[in-house]
Amino acid sequence: MTEMFAMQLEAVGTPLRLVARQVPTPGRGELLIEVAACGVCRTDLHIVDGEIESRLPIVPGHEIVGIVVAAGEGVADVAIGDRVGVPWLGHSCGHCDYCRTGHENLCDSPAFTGCTRDGGYATHTVADARFCFRIPDAFSNEEAAPLLCAGLIGWRSLRAAGEGTRIGLYGFGAAAHIIAQIALWQGRAVYAFTRAGDDEGQAFARSLGCAWAGSSEDDPPVELDAAILFAPVGDLVPRALRAIHKGGRVICAGIHMSDIPSFPYADLWGERTIASVARLRTR
């Protein structure tokens, strides 16, 4: 096969356009992957809306599962026919201070799948083999794809939230519904916050076993040990700070968020902390 098809973003705010291209040849250290599934992430919409700067034209999509059909020189431990996943972080420089200390997610010169290098809304894509993951047979393509971003970032956010037993999740979408199930399996109580009036989303959260579900404008029925913000809404940061007890943590999990408004120092005092989670780490 010499021709492939892709959904291409050519200008901010415009619909994706179906285009035909030549199937690319993987370079050194790269894999050519035949795409089997690609999830849709809120970050893809931020790119389309211009809230995250990207290379244009670009093929979005960074929750990719596919089959390796060719490999460039220097690729080790990956074979033709292997099923792999491709996440948001698509490349790091390998020599900045962050990369040398195992924090390649903070690299000064990174590349991002579906943002600065073409992603998975296509029949084929090329990826840096070092940033691909083998997909266990236990997962179908469709089950595995959301784990490449929603799952990975959700898990890192849950770890950053600490060991508290009462966890608030603001924005009950892809990442939150995955992490809610993990937190419940760990024996924690989960409190789900949705948009006001989202009765269906709140019912879904309760059906998974959440102890409480309500509007992000509401106060939870108990003080929280930690809160994770998956919704890209800066106004929620002060609200989440007021929902956690002293020593609690607010974790901002998104790549993009609207501005955080000013708030009284008293809301932060008492050793409360605000932190962000920046992408995945491969180690």
Short mmCIF file of C-alpha atoms in Angstrom, two decimals:
data_model
loop_
_atom_site.label_atom_id
_atom_site.label_comp_id
_atom_site.label_asym_id
_atom_site.label_seq_id
_atom_site.Cartn_x
_atom_site.Cartn_y
_atom_site.Cartn_z
CA MET A 1 0.00 0.00 0.00
CA THR A 2 1.39 3.37 -1.01
CA GLU A 3 -1.57 5.61 -0.16
CA MET A 4 -3.08 6.45 3.20
CA PHE A 5 -5.97 8.63 4.36
CA ALA A 6 -6.06 11.13 7.21
CA MET A 7 -8.37 13.70 8.82
CA GLN A 8 -6.36 16.91 8.68
CA LEU A 9 -6.79 20.20 10.54
CA GLU A 10 -5.72 23.02 8.23
CA ALA A 11 -6.82 26.11 10.17
CA VAL A 12 -7.98 26.79 13.73
CA GLY A 13 -11.74 26.51 14.11
CA THR A 14 -12.34 24.71 10.82
CA PRO A 15 -13.64 21.16 10.31
CA LEU A 16 -11.13 18.39 9.75
CA ARG A 17 -10.70 17.51 6.08
CA LEU A 18 -10.19 14.03 4.63
CA VAL A 19 -6.97 13.95 2.63
CA ALA A 20 -4.99 11.28 0.79
CA ARG A 21 -1.24 11.06 1.37
CA GLN A 22 1.66 8.83 0.57
CA VAL A 23 2.31 6.30 3.32
CA PRO A 24 5.36 7.69 5.16
CA THR A 25 8.61 5.81 5.62
CA PRO A 26 9.70 5.52 9.25
CA GLY A 27 13.02 7.15 10.03
CA ARG A 28 15.67 5.97 12.41
CA GLY A 29 14.13 4.86 15.69
CA GLU A 30 10.58 5.19 14.32
CA LEU A 31 7.67 2.84 13.71
CA LEU A 32 5.09 2.91 10.94
CA ILE A 33 1.80 1.91 12.53
CA GLU A 34 -1.46 0.89 10.90
CA VAL A 35 -4.07 2.55 13.11
CA ALA A 36 -6.74 0.27 14.59
CA ALA A 37 -8.36 2.76 16.99
CA CYS A 38 -7.82 6.34 18.16
CA GLY A 39 -9.68 7.96 21.03
CA VAL A 40 -10.94 11.54 21.11
CA CYS A 41 -9.47 13.64 23.93
CA ARG A 42 -10.51 17.07 25.15
CA THR A 43 -7.00 18.19 24.19
CA ASP A 44 -7.81 17.46 20.54
CA LEU A 45 -10.67 19.95 20.82
CA HIS A 46 -8.36 22.52 22.44
CA ILE A 47 -6.11 22.17 19.37
CA VAL A 48 -8.99 22.57 16.94
CA ASP A 49 -10.19 25.63 18.87
CA GLY A 50 -6.69 27.16 18.96
CA GLU A 51 -6.42 27.07 22.75
CA ILE A 52 -3.28 24.94 22.37
CA GLU A 53 -0.84 26.05 19.67
CA SER A 54 -0.09 23.34 17.12
CA ARG A 55 1.68 22.82 13.85
CA LEU A 56 -0.65 23.33 10.91
CA PRO A 57 -1.70 21.43 8.96
CA ILE A 58 -1.83 18.62 11.53
CA VAL A 59 -3.51 15.25 11.89
CA PRO A 60 -4.87 15.22 15.48
CA GLY A 61 -5.28 12.20 17.74
CA HIS A 62 -2.98 10.92 20.50
CA GLU A 63 -4.78 7.92 21.98
CA ILE A 64 -3.61 5.55 19.26
CA VAL A 65 -3.63 1.77 19.12
CA GLY A 66 -2.32 0.02 16.04
CA ILE A 67 -0.15 -2.65 14.46
CA VAL A 68 3.50 -2.12 13.58
CA VAL A 69 3.91 -2.60 9.82
CA ALA A 70 7.44 -1.24 9.37
CA ALA A 71 10.35 -0.11 11.50
CA GLY A 72 13.24 2.26 10.87
CA GLU A 73 16.88 1.61 11.59
CA GLY A 74 17.90 1.29 15.22
CA VAL A 75 14.56 0.05 16.54
CA ALA A 76 14.98 -2.65 19.16
CA ASP A 77 12.49 -4.81 21.07
CA VAL A 78 9.60 -4.07 18.69
CA ALA A 79 8.67 -6.43 15.86
CA ILE A 80 6.49 -6.19 12.78
CA GLY A 81 2.99 -7.29 13.80
CA ASP A 82 3.27 -6.06 17.41
CA ARG A 83 0.32 -4.08 18.74
CA VAL A 84 1.39 -0.81 20.32
CA GLY A 85 -0.09 2.37 21.77
CA VAL A 86 1.01 5.92 21.00
CA PRO A 87 0.43 8.63 23.64
CA TRP A 88 0.53 12.45 23.70
CA LEU A 89 4.25 12.77 24.47
CA GLY A 90 5.75 11.71 21.16
CA HIS A 91 9.42 12.65 21.54
CA SER A 92 11.88 14.31 23.92
CA CYS A 93 15.33 15.72 23.24
CA GLY A 94 17.15 13.31 25.55
CA HIS A 95 19.83 15.80 26.63
CA CYS A 96 18.20 18.65 28.59
CA ASP A 97 18.36 18.61 32.39
CA TYR A 98 14.84 17.17 32.64
CA CYS A 99 15.51 14.31 30.23
CA ARG A 100 18.82 13.45 31.87
CA THR A 101 17.16 13.19 35.29
CA GLY A 102 14.27 10.99 34.15
CA HIS A 103 11.71 13.79 33.81
CA GLU A 104 11.33 13.70 30.05
CA ASN A 105 7.69 14.77 30.46
CA LEU A 106 9.12 18.24 31.27
CA CYS A 107 11.54 18.26 28.30
CA ASP A 108 12.49 21.70 26.98
CA SER A 109 12.17 20.56 23.34
CA PRO A 110 9.38 17.96 23.19
CA ALA A 111 7.13 16.80 20.37
CA PHE A 112 3.47 15.96 20.87
CA THR A 113 1.42 13.43 18.97
CA GLY A 114 -1.43 15.03 17.08
CA CYS A 115 -0.11 18.52 17.88
CA THR A 116 3.44 19.00 16.62
CA ARG A 117 3.70 15.64 14.85
CA ASP A 118 0.88 13.89 13.01
CA GLY A 119 -1.39 11.70 15.09
CA GLY A 120 -3.90 8.92 14.78
CA TYR A 121 -6.93 10.28 12.93
CA ALA A 122 -5.57 8.39 9.95
CA THR A 123 -5.09 4.95 8.51
CA HIS A 124 -1.35 5.10 9.30
CA THR A 125 0.95 7.11 11.54
CA VAL A 126 4.66 7.28 12.34
CA ALA A 127 5.81 7.30 15.96
CA ASP A 128 9.05 7.35 17.94
CA ALA A 129 9.46 3.76 19.12
CA ARG A 130 10.81 4.88 22.50
CA PHE A 131 7.47 6.50 23.31
CA CYS A 132 5.23 3.60 22.31
CA PHE A 133 3.76 0.99 24.64
CA ARG A 134 2.96 -2.64 24.00
CA ILE A 135 -0.75 -3.28 24.51
CA PRO A 136 -1.68 -6.37 26.56
CA ASP A 137 -3.96 -8.91 24.91
CA ALA A 138 -6.49 -8.44 27.70
CA PHE A 139 -7.58 -5.11 26.16
CA SER A 140 -9.42 -4.61 22.89
CA ASN A 141 -8.28 -1.78 20.65
CA GLU A 142 -11.23 0.37 21.72
CA GLU A 143 -10.66 -0.35 25.42
CA ALA A 144 -6.95 0.39 25.24
CA ALA A 145 -7.06 3.66 23.29
CA PRO A 146 -8.43 5.91 26.11
CA LEU A 147 -5.80 4.54 28.49
CA LEU A 148 -3.07 6.22 26.40
CA CYS A 149 -4.08 9.64 27.77
CA ALA A 150 -7.13 9.60 30.02
CA GLY A 151 -5.82 6.54 31.83
CA LEU A 152 -2.17 7.58 32.03
CA ILE A 153 -2.81 11.15 33.12
CA GLY A 154 -5.59 10.05 35.44
CA TRP A 155 -3.29 7.55 37.14
CA ARG A 156 -0.49 10.09 37.56
CA SER A 157 -3.02 12.56 38.98
CA LEU A 158 -4.36 10.02 41.44
CA ARG A 159 -0.84 9.24 42.63
CA ALA A 160 -0.11 12.96 42.99
CA ALA A 161 -3.28 13.36 45.07
CA GLY A 162 -1.75 11.21 47.81
CA GLU A 163 -3.17 8.43 49.94
CA GLY A 164 -6.29 10.21 51.18
CA THR A 165 -9.50 8.21 51.35
CA ARG A 166 -11.92 10.94 50.19
CA ILE A 167 -11.17 12.02 46.62
CA GLY A 168 -13.10 14.66 44.65
CA LEU A 169 -13.11 14.46 40.84
CA TYR A 170 -14.11 17.66 39.05
CA GLY A 171 -15.19 17.01 35.47
CA PHE A 172 -16.53 13.48 35.23
CA GLY A 173 -15.43 12.52 31.74
CA ALA A 174 -13.02 10.00 30.24
CA ALA A 175 -10.19 10.28 32.77
CA ALA A 176 -12.41 10.67 35.83
CA HIS A 177 -14.59 7.66 35.13
CA ILE A 178 -11.51 5.46 34.68
CA ILE A 179 -9.77 6.75 37.78
CA ALA A 180 -12.95 6.59 39.84
CA GLN A 181 -13.04 2.85 39.27
CA ILE A 182 -9.40 2.48 40.35
CA ALA A 183 -9.89 4.63 43.44
CA LEU A 184 -12.97 2.63 44.41
CA TRP A 185 -11.03 -0.62 43.91
CA GLN A 186 -8.40 0.83 46.28
CA GLY A 187 -11.08 1.31 48.91
CA ARG A 188 -11.41 5.09 48.64
CA ALA A 189 -14.61 7.13 48.58
CA VAL A 190 -15.08 9.14 45.39
CA TYR A 191 -17.07 12.36 45.10
CA ALA A 192 -17.97 13.31 41.52
CA PHE A 193 -18.55 16.87 40.32
CA THR A 194 -20.20 17.59 36.97
CA ARG A 195 -21.64 20.59 35.18
CA ALA A 196 -24.77 21.94 36.82
CA GLY A 197 -27.80 20.08 35.54
CA ASP A 198 -25.90 17.08 34.21
CA ASP A 199 -28.23 14.55 35.79
CA GLU A 200 -27.12 11.82 33.40
CA GLY A 201 -23.45 12.28 34.28
CA GLN A 202 -24.20 12.29 37.99
CA ALA A 203 -26.30 9.13 37.66
CA PHE A 204 -23.44 7.48 35.76
CA ALA A 205 -21.00 8.39 38.54
CA ARG A 206 -23.30 6.91 41.18
CA SER A 207 -23.74 3.75 39.06
CA LEU A 208 -19.97 3.21 39.22
CA GLY A 209 -20.09 3.37 43.02
CA CYS A 210 -19.26 7.02 43.77
CA ALA A 211 -20.31 8.01 47.28
CA TRP A 212 -21.79 11.29 46.05
CA ALA A 213 -22.35 13.07 42.75
CA GLY A 214 -23.40 16.66 42.26
CA SER A 215 -22.72 19.97 40.55
CA SER A 216 -19.28 21.57 40.62
CA GLU A 217 -21.12 24.56 42.10
CA ASP A 218 -22.11 22.48 45.14
CA ASP A 219 -20.16 21.74 48.29
CA PRO A 220 -19.46 18.05 48.92
CA PRO A 221 -21.12 16.51 52.00
CA VAL A 222 -17.71 15.93 53.65
CA GLU A 223 -14.29 17.57 53.64
CA LEU A 224 -12.12 16.02 50.95
CA ASP A 225 -8.56 14.77 51.36
CA ALA A 226 -7.75 15.75 47.77
CA ALA A 227 -9.37 16.99 44.60
CA ILE A 228 -8.38 16.29 40.98
CA LEU A 229 -9.48 18.75 38.31
CA PHE A 230 -10.03 17.21 34.90
CA ALA A 231 -12.30 20.06 33.78
CA PRO A 232 -10.23 22.85 32.14
CA VAL A 233 -11.94 25.51 34.23
CA GLY A 234 -9.73 27.78 36.34
CA ASP A 235 -12.67 28.93 38.46
CA LEU A 236 -12.80 25.45 39.96
CA VAL A 237 -9.38 25.75 41.62
CA PRO A 238 -10.49 28.07 44.47
CA ARG A 239 -13.69 26.06 44.82
CA ALA A 240 -11.72 22.83 45.16
CA LEU A 241 -9.37 24.46 47.69
CA ARG A 242 -12.36 25.28 49.87
CA ALA A 243 -13.56 21.66 49.60
CA ILE A 244 -10.37 20.05 50.93
CA HIS A 245 -9.19 19.95 54.52
CA LYS A 246 -5.91 21.35 55.85
CA GLY A 247 -2.97 19.56 54.30
CA GLY A 248 -5.09 18.52 51.31
CA ARG A 249 -4.06 18.67 47.67
CA VAL A 250 -5.65 20.07 44.53
CA ILE A 251 -4.24 18.44 41.38
CA CYS A 252 -4.77 20.11 37.99
CA ALA A 253 -4.64 17.39 35.36
CA GLY A 254 -5.25 19.27 32.12
CA ILE A 255 -2.78 20.54 29.54
CA HIS A 256 -4.91 23.64 29.08
CA MET A 257 -6.98 25.50 31.67
CA SER A 258 -8.68 28.87 31.73
CA ASP A 259 -7.14 31.46 34.04
CA ILE A 260 -7.37 30.84 37.77
CA PRO A 261 -9.06 33.79 39.50
CA SER A 262 -7.64 35.42 42.60
CA PHE A 263 -8.70 33.98 45.93
CA PRO A 264 -8.03 34.71 49.63
CA TYR A 265 -4.82 33.35 51.04
CA ALA A 266 -6.92 31.79 53.80
CA ASP A 267 -8.22 29.27 51.23
CA LEU A 268 -4.66 28.04 50.62
CA TRP A 269 -3.32 28.40 54.14
CA GLY A 270 -3.14 25.32 56.35
CA GLU A 271 -0.59 23.58 54.12
CA ARG A 272 -3.03 23.03 51.29
CA THR A 273 -1.23 22.67 47.95
CA ILE A 274 -2.00 23.16 44.26
CA ALA A 275 -0.03 21.15 41.71
CA SER A 276 -0.22 20.30 38.02
CA VAL A 277 0.46 17.04 36.23
CA ALA A 278 2.38 17.49 32.99
CA ARG A 279 1.99 14.61 30.58
CA LEU A 280 3.14 11.04 31.08
CA ARG A 281 6.52 9.69 31.99
CA THR A 282 7.92 6.65 30.21
CA ARG A 283 9.90 5.46 33.21
#
